[in-house]
Short mmCIF file of C-alpha atoms in Angstrom, two decimals:
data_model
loop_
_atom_site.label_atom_id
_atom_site.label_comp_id
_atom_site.label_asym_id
_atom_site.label_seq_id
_atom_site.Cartn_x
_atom_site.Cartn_y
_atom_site.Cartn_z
CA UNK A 1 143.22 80.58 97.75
CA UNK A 2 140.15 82.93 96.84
CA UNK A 3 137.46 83.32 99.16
CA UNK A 4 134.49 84.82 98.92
CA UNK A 5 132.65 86.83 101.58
CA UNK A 6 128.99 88.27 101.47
CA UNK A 7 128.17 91.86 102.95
CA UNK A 8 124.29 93.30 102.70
CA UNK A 9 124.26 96.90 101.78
CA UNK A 10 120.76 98.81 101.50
CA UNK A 11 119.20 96.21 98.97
CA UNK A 12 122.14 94.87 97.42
CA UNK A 13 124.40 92.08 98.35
CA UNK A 14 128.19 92.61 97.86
CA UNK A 15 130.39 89.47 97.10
CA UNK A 16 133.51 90.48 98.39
CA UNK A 17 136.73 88.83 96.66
CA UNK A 18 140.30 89.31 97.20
CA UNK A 19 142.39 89.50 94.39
CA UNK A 20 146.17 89.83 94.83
CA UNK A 21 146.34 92.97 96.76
CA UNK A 22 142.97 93.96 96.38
CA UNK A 23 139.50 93.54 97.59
CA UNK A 24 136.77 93.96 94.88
CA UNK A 25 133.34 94.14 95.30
CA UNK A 26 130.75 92.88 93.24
CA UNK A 27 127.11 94.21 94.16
CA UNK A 28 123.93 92.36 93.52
CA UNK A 29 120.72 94.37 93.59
CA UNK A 30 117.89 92.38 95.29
CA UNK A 31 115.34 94.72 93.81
CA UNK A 32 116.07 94.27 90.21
CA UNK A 33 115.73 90.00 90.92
CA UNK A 34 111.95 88.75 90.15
CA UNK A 35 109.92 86.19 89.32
CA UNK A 36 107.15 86.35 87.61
CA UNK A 37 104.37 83.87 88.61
CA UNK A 38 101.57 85.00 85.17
CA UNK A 39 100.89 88.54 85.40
CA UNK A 40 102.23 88.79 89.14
CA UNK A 41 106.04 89.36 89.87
CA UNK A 42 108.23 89.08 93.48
CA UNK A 43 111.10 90.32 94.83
CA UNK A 44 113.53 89.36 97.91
CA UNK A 45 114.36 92.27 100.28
CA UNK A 46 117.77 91.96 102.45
CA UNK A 47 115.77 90.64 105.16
CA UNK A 48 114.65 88.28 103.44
CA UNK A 49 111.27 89.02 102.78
CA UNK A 50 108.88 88.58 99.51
CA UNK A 51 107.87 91.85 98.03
CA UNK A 52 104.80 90.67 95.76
CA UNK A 53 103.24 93.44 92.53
CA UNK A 54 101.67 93.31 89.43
CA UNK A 55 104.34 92.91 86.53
CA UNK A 56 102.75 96.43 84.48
CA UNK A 57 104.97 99.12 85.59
CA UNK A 58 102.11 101.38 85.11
CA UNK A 59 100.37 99.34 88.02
CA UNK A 60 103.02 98.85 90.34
CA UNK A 61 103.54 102.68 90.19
CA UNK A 62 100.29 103.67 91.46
CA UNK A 63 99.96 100.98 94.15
CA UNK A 64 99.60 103.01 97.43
CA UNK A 65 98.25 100.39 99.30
CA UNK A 66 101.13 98.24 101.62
CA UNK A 67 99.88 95.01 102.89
CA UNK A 68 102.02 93.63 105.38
CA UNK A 69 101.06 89.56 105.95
CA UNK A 70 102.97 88.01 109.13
CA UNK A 71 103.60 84.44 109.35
CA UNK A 72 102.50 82.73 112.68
CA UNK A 73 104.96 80.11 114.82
CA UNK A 74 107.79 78.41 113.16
CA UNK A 75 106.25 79.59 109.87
CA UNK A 76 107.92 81.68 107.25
CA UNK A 77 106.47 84.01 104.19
CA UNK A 78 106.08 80.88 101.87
CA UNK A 79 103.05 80.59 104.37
CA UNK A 80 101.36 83.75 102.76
CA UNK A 81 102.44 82.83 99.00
CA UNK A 82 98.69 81.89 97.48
CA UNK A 83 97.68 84.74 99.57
CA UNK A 84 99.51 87.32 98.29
CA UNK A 85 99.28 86.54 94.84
CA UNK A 86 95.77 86.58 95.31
CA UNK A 87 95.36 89.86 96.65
CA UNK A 88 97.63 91.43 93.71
CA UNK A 89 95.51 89.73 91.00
CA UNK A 90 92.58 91.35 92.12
CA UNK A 91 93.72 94.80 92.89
CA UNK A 92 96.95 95.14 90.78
CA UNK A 93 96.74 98.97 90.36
CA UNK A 94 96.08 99.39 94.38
CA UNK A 95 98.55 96.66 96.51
CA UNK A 96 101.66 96.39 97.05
CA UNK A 97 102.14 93.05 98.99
CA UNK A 98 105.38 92.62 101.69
CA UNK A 99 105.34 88.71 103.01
CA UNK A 100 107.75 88.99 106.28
CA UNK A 101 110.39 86.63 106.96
CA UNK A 102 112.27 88.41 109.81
CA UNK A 103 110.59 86.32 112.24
CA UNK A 104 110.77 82.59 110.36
CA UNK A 105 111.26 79.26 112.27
CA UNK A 106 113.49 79.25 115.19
CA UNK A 107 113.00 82.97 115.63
CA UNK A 108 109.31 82.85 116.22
CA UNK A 109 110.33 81.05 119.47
CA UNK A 110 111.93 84.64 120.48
CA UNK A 111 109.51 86.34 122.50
CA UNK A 112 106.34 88.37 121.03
CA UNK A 113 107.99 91.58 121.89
CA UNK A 114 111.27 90.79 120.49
CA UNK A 115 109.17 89.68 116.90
CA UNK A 116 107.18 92.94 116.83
CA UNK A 117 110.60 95.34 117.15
CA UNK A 118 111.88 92.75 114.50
CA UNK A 119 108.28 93.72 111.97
CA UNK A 120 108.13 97.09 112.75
CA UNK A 121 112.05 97.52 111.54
CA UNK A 122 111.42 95.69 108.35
CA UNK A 123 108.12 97.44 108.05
CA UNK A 124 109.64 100.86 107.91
CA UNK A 125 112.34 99.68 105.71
CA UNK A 126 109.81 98.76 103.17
CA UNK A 127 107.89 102.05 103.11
CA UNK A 128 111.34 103.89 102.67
CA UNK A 129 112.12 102.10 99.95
CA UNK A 130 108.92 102.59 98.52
CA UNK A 131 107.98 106.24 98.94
CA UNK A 132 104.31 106.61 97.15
CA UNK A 133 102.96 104.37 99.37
CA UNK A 134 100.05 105.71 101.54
CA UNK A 135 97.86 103.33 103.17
CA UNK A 136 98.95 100.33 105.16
CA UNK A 137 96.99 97.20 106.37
CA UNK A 138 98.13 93.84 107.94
CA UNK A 139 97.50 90.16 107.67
CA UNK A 140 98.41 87.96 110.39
CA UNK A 141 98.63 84.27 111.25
CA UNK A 142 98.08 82.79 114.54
CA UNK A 143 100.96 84.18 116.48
CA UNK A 144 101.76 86.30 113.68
CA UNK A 145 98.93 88.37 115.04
CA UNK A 146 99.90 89.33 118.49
CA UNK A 147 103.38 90.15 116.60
CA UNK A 148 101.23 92.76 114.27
CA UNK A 149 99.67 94.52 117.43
CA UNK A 150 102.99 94.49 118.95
CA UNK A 151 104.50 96.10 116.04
CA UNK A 152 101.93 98.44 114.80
CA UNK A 153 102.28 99.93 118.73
CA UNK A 154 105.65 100.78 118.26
CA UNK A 155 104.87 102.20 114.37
CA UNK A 156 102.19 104.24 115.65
CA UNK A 157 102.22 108.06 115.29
CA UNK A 158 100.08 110.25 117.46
CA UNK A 159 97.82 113.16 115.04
CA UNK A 160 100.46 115.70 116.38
CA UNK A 161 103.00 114.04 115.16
CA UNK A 162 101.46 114.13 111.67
CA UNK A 163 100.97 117.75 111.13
CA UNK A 164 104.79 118.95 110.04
CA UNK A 165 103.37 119.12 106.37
CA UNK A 166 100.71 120.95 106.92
CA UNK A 167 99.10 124.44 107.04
CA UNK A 168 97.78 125.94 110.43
CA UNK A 169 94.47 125.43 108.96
CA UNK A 170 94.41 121.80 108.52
CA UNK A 171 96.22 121.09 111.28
CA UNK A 172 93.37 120.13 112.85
CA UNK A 173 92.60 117.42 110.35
CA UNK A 174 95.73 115.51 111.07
CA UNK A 175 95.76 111.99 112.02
CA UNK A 176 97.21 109.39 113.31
CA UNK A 177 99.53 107.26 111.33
CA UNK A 178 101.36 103.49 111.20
CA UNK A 179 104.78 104.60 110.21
CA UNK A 180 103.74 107.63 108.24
CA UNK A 181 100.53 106.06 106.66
CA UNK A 182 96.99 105.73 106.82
CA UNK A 183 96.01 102.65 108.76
CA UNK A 184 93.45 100.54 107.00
CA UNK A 185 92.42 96.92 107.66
CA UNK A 186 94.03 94.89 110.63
CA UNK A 187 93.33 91.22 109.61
CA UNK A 188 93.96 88.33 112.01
CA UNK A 189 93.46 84.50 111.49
CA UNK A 190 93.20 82.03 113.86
CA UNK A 191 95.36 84.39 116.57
CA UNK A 192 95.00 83.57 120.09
CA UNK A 193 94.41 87.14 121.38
CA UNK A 194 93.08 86.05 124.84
CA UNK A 195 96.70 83.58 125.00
CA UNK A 196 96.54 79.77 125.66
CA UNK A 197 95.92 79.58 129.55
CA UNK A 198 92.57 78.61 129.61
CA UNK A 199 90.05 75.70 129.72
CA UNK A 200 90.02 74.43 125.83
CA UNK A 201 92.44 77.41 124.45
CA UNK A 202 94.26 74.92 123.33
CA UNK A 203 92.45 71.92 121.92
CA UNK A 204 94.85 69.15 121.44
CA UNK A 205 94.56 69.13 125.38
CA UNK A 206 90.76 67.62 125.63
CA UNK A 207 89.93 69.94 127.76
CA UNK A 208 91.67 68.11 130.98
CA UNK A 209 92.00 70.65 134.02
CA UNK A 210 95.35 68.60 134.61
CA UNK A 211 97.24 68.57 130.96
CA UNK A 212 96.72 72.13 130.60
CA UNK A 213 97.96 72.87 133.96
CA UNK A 214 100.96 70.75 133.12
CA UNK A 215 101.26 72.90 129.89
CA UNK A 216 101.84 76.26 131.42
CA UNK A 217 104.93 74.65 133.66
CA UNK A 218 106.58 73.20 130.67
CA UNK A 219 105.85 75.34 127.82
CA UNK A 220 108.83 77.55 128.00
CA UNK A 221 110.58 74.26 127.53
CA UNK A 222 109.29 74.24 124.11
CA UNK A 223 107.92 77.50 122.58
CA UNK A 224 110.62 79.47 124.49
CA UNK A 225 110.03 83.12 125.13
CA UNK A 226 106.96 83.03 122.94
CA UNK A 227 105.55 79.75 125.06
CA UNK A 228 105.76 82.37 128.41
CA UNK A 229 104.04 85.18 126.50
CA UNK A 230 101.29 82.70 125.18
CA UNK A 231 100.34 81.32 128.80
CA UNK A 232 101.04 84.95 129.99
CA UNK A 233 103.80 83.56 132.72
CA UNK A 234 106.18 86.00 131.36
CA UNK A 235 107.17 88.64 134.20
CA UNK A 236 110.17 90.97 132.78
CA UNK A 237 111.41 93.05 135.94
CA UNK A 238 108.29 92.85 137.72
CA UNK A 239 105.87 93.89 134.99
CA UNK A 240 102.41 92.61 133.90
CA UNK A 241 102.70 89.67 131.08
CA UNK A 242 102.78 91.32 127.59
CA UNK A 243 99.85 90.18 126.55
CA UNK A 244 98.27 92.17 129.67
CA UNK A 245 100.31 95.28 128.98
CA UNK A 246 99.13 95.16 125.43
CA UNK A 247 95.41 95.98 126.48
CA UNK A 248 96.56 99.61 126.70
CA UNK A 249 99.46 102.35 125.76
CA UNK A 250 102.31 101.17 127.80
CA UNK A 251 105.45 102.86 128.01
CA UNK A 252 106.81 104.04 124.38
CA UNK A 253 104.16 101.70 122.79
CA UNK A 254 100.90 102.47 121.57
CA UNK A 255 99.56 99.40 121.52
CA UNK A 256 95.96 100.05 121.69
CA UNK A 257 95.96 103.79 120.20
CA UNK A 258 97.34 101.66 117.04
CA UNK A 259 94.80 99.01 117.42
CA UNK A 260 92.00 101.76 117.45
CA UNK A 261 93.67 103.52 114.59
CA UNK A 262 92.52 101.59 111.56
CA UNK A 263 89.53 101.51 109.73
CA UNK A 264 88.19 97.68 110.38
CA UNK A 265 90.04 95.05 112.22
CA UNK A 266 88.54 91.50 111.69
CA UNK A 267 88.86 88.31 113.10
CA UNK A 268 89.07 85.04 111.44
CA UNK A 269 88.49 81.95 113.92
CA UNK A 270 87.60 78.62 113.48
CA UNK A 271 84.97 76.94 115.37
CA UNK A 272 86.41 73.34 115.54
CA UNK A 273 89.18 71.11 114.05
CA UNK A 274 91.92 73.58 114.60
CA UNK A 275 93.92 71.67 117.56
CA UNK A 276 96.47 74.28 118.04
CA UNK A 277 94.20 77.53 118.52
CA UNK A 278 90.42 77.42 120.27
CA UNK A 279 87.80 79.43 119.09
CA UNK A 280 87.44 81.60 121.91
CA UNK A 281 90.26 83.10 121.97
CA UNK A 282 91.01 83.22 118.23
CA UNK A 283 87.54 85.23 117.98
CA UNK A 284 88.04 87.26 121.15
CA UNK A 285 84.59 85.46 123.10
CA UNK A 286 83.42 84.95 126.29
CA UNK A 287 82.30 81.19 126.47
CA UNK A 288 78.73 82.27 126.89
CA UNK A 289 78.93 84.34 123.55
CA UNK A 290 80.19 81.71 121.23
CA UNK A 291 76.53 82.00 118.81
CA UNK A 292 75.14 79.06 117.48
CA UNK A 293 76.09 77.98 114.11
CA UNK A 294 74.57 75.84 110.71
CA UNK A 295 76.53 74.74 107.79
CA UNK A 296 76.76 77.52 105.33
CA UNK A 297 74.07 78.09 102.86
CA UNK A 298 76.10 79.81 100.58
CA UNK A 299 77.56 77.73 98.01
CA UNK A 300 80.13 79.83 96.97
CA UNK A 301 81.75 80.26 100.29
CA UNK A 302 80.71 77.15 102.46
CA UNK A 303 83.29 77.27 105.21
CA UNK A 304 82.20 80.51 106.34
CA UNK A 305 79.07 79.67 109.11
CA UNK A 306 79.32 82.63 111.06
CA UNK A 307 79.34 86.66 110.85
CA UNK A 308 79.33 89.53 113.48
CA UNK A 309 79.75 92.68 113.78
CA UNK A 310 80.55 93.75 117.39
CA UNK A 311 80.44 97.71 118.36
CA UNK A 312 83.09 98.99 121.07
CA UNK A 313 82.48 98.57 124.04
CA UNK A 314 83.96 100.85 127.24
CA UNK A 315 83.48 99.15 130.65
CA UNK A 316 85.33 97.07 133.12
CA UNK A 317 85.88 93.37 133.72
CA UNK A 318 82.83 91.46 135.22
CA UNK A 319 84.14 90.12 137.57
CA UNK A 320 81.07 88.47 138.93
CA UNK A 321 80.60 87.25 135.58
CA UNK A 322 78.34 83.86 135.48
CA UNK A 323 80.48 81.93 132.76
CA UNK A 324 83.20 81.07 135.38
CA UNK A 325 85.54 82.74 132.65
CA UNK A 326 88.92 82.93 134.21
CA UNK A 327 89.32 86.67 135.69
CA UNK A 328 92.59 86.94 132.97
CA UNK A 329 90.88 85.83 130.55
CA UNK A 330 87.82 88.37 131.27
CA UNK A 331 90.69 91.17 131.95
CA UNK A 332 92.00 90.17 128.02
CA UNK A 333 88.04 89.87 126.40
CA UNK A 334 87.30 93.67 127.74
CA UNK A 335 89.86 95.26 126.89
CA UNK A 336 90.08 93.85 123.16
CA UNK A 337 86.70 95.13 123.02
CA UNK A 338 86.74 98.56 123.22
CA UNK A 339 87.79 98.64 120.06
CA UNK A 340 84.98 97.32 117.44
CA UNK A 341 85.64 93.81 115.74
CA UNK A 342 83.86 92.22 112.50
CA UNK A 343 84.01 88.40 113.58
CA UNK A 344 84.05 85.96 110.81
CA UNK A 345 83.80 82.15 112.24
CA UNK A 346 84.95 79.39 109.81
CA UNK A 347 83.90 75.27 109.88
CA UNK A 348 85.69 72.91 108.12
CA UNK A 349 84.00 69.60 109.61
CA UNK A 350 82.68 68.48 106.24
CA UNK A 351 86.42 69.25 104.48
CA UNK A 352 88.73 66.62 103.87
CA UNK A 353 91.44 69.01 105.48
CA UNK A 354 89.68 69.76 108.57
CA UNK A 355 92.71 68.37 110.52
CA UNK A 356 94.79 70.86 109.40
CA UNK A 357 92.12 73.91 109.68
CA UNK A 358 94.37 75.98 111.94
CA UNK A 359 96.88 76.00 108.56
CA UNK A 360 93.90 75.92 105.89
CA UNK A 361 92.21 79.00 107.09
CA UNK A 362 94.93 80.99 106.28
CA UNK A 363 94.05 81.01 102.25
CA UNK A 364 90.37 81.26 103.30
CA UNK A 365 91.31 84.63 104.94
CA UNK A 366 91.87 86.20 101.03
CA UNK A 367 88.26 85.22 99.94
CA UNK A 368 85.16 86.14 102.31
CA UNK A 369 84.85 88.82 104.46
CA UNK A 370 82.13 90.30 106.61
CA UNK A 371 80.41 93.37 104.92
CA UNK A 372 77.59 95.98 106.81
CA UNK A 373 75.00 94.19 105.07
CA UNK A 374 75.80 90.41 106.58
CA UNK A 375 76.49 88.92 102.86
CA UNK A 376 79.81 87.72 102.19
CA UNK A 377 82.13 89.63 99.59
CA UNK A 378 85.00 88.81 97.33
CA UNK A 379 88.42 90.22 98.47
CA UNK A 380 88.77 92.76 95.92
CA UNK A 381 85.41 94.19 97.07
CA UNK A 382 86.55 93.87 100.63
CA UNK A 383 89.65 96.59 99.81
CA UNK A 384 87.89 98.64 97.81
CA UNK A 385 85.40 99.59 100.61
CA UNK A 386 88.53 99.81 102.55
CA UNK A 387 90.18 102.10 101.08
CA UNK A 388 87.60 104.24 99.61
CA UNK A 389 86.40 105.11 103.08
CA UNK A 390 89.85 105.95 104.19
CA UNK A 391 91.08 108.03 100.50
CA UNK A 392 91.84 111.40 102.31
#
């Protein structure tokens, strides 16, 4: 009876068949398989994973520009398909899109630490098997962006780490890198960086003092490792919870040298409607700082109510703060913010999917973004600036 038996080697898969007295080996090169969705094609990696470009070869060649987008809880990188597409069509000659899938439905329930090793791995194995890249930026959903910070810590590369390449004289110009490239943009959307302990962090509970108690003793029961990192119960051999330990460089992770490494990091959050993330903590506020919003006067982009650009800030907790903010939760808001933060706050009360905004955001994120001078840009515009600034 033949059998057949399936082996992954670099990017190929090898069907293994035994024939007589002999095993042969068919190989099956993942890189040369691709759709082509109009003038935009896609690969599968080993791990899984969408590798999205634009079909010219001419294109594809000079894309330098990686853009890693990271799925959030029991999601997978069909999540970040409109997105991705998106982002090639308007910059075809500059990105080179990877949609992760090593951390897709049951594994998101793993543990945020155990999902950022997981990125980071198929991160690197991405930029080795594309070697012209040079600039990297992420895109992250809900959970998916505590996995990014997570993972960019552990693909961080101090300046003096950078400088084998170069002359005496400019090694004073090195600087730091995420896994050998030039960090960029750092993109999250509707992540709950301040976790989901909290009054109205998570919306679905109303609110009630007593069903959000209730939540942090049974939430392991549901969301696993990931539900403990989340409510910040989590206490591996003693030490802070993650998202705690995260606030600084801890141990062999960089996780806010990384964080303070690229050019812009932005927020996406949205101010009501999304049930599974609140808008504090998905914008990285203080109750007492959530601003005042309208409805959107700009036709084109009507969701977006809401811009801010907030400046780093070094100081230490309040903690005679007036806002009664849990003294966690004011541990988590200052140290997030000495790093600076473009805050972009999104309403979806007069869409017929506001239900579902914690899920609909996520397209949104490809469209508007905050720019110096308060008026909303297209994508393509939003890169360009990116990476213009950040060319050397």
């Amino acid at each position: 009876k033949i059998q057949k038996v399936t082996i992954y080697v670099d990017n190929k898969t090898a069907s293994v068949k035994p024939f007589r007295h002999l095993y042969v080996f068919f190989f099956y090169d993942h890189s040369q398989c691709m759709t082509e969705n109009g003038h935009v094609c896609s690969s599968e990696t080993v791990n899984g994973g969408q590798n999205v470009f634009s079909c010219n070869e001419s294109d594809v060649s000079s894309a330098d520009h990686l853009v890693v987008m990271v799925n959030g809880i029991l999601g997978s990188s069909a999540d970040w398909k409109f997105a991705a597409e998106q982002f090639v069509k308007s910059l075809p000659d500059k990105v080179f899109v990877h949609r992760s899938e090593r951390n897709a439905a049951s594994q998101t329930l793993d543990g945020v630490d155990v999902m950022g090793e997981r990125l980071s791995e198929e991160v690197l194995e991405v930029i080795k098997q594309k070697p012209n890249l040079r600039k990297i930026s992420f895109v992250a959903h809900s959970v998916g962006g505590l996995v990014a910070r997570y993972a960019i810590g552990r693909l961080y590369r101090p300046p003096q780490e950078n400088t084998d390449n170069l002359s005496v004289e400019n090694c004073e110009e090195a600087k730091p890198t995420i896994g050998g490239l030039i960090p960029v943009n750092f993109i999250t959307v509707a992540t709950p960086h301040l976790g989901s302990r909290g009054n109205k962090q998570v919306p679905f509970l109303f609110g009630l003092p007593a069903l959000e108690k209730a939540a942090v003793l049974v939430i392991h029961w549901i969301f696993r490792r990931t539900g403990r990192h989340l409510f910040l119960t989590d206490n591996d051999e003693g030490k802070p919870p993650l998202l705690k330990r995260m606030l600084e460089d801890y141990d062999d992770c960089y996780f806010m040298s990384a964080l303070r490494s690229f050019h812009r990091r932005v927020t996406y959050a949205n101010v009501g409607y999304d049930h599974i993330v609140g808008w504090r903590t998905s914008s990285i506020r203080r109750n007492i700082e959530l601003p005042k919003w309208q409805d959107s006067v700009d036709e084109k982009y009507p969701h977006v109510v809401y811009e801010e650009r907030c400046k780093a800030f070094d100081f230490e907790p309040d903690s005679t703060n007036d806002d009664n903010t849990d003294d966690v939760e004011e541990e988590l808001v200052t140290g997030l913010s000495r790093v600076s933060w473009e805050k972009v706050d999104v309403s979806f009360h007069n869409s017929r999917s506001r239900f579902a905004a914690h899920s609909v955001i996520q397209d949104l994120s490809v469209i508007p973004l905050s720019q110096p001078n308060g008026r909303v840009k297209k994508s393509n515009e939003f890169w360009r600036i990116g990476m213009d600034q950040r060319s050397d």
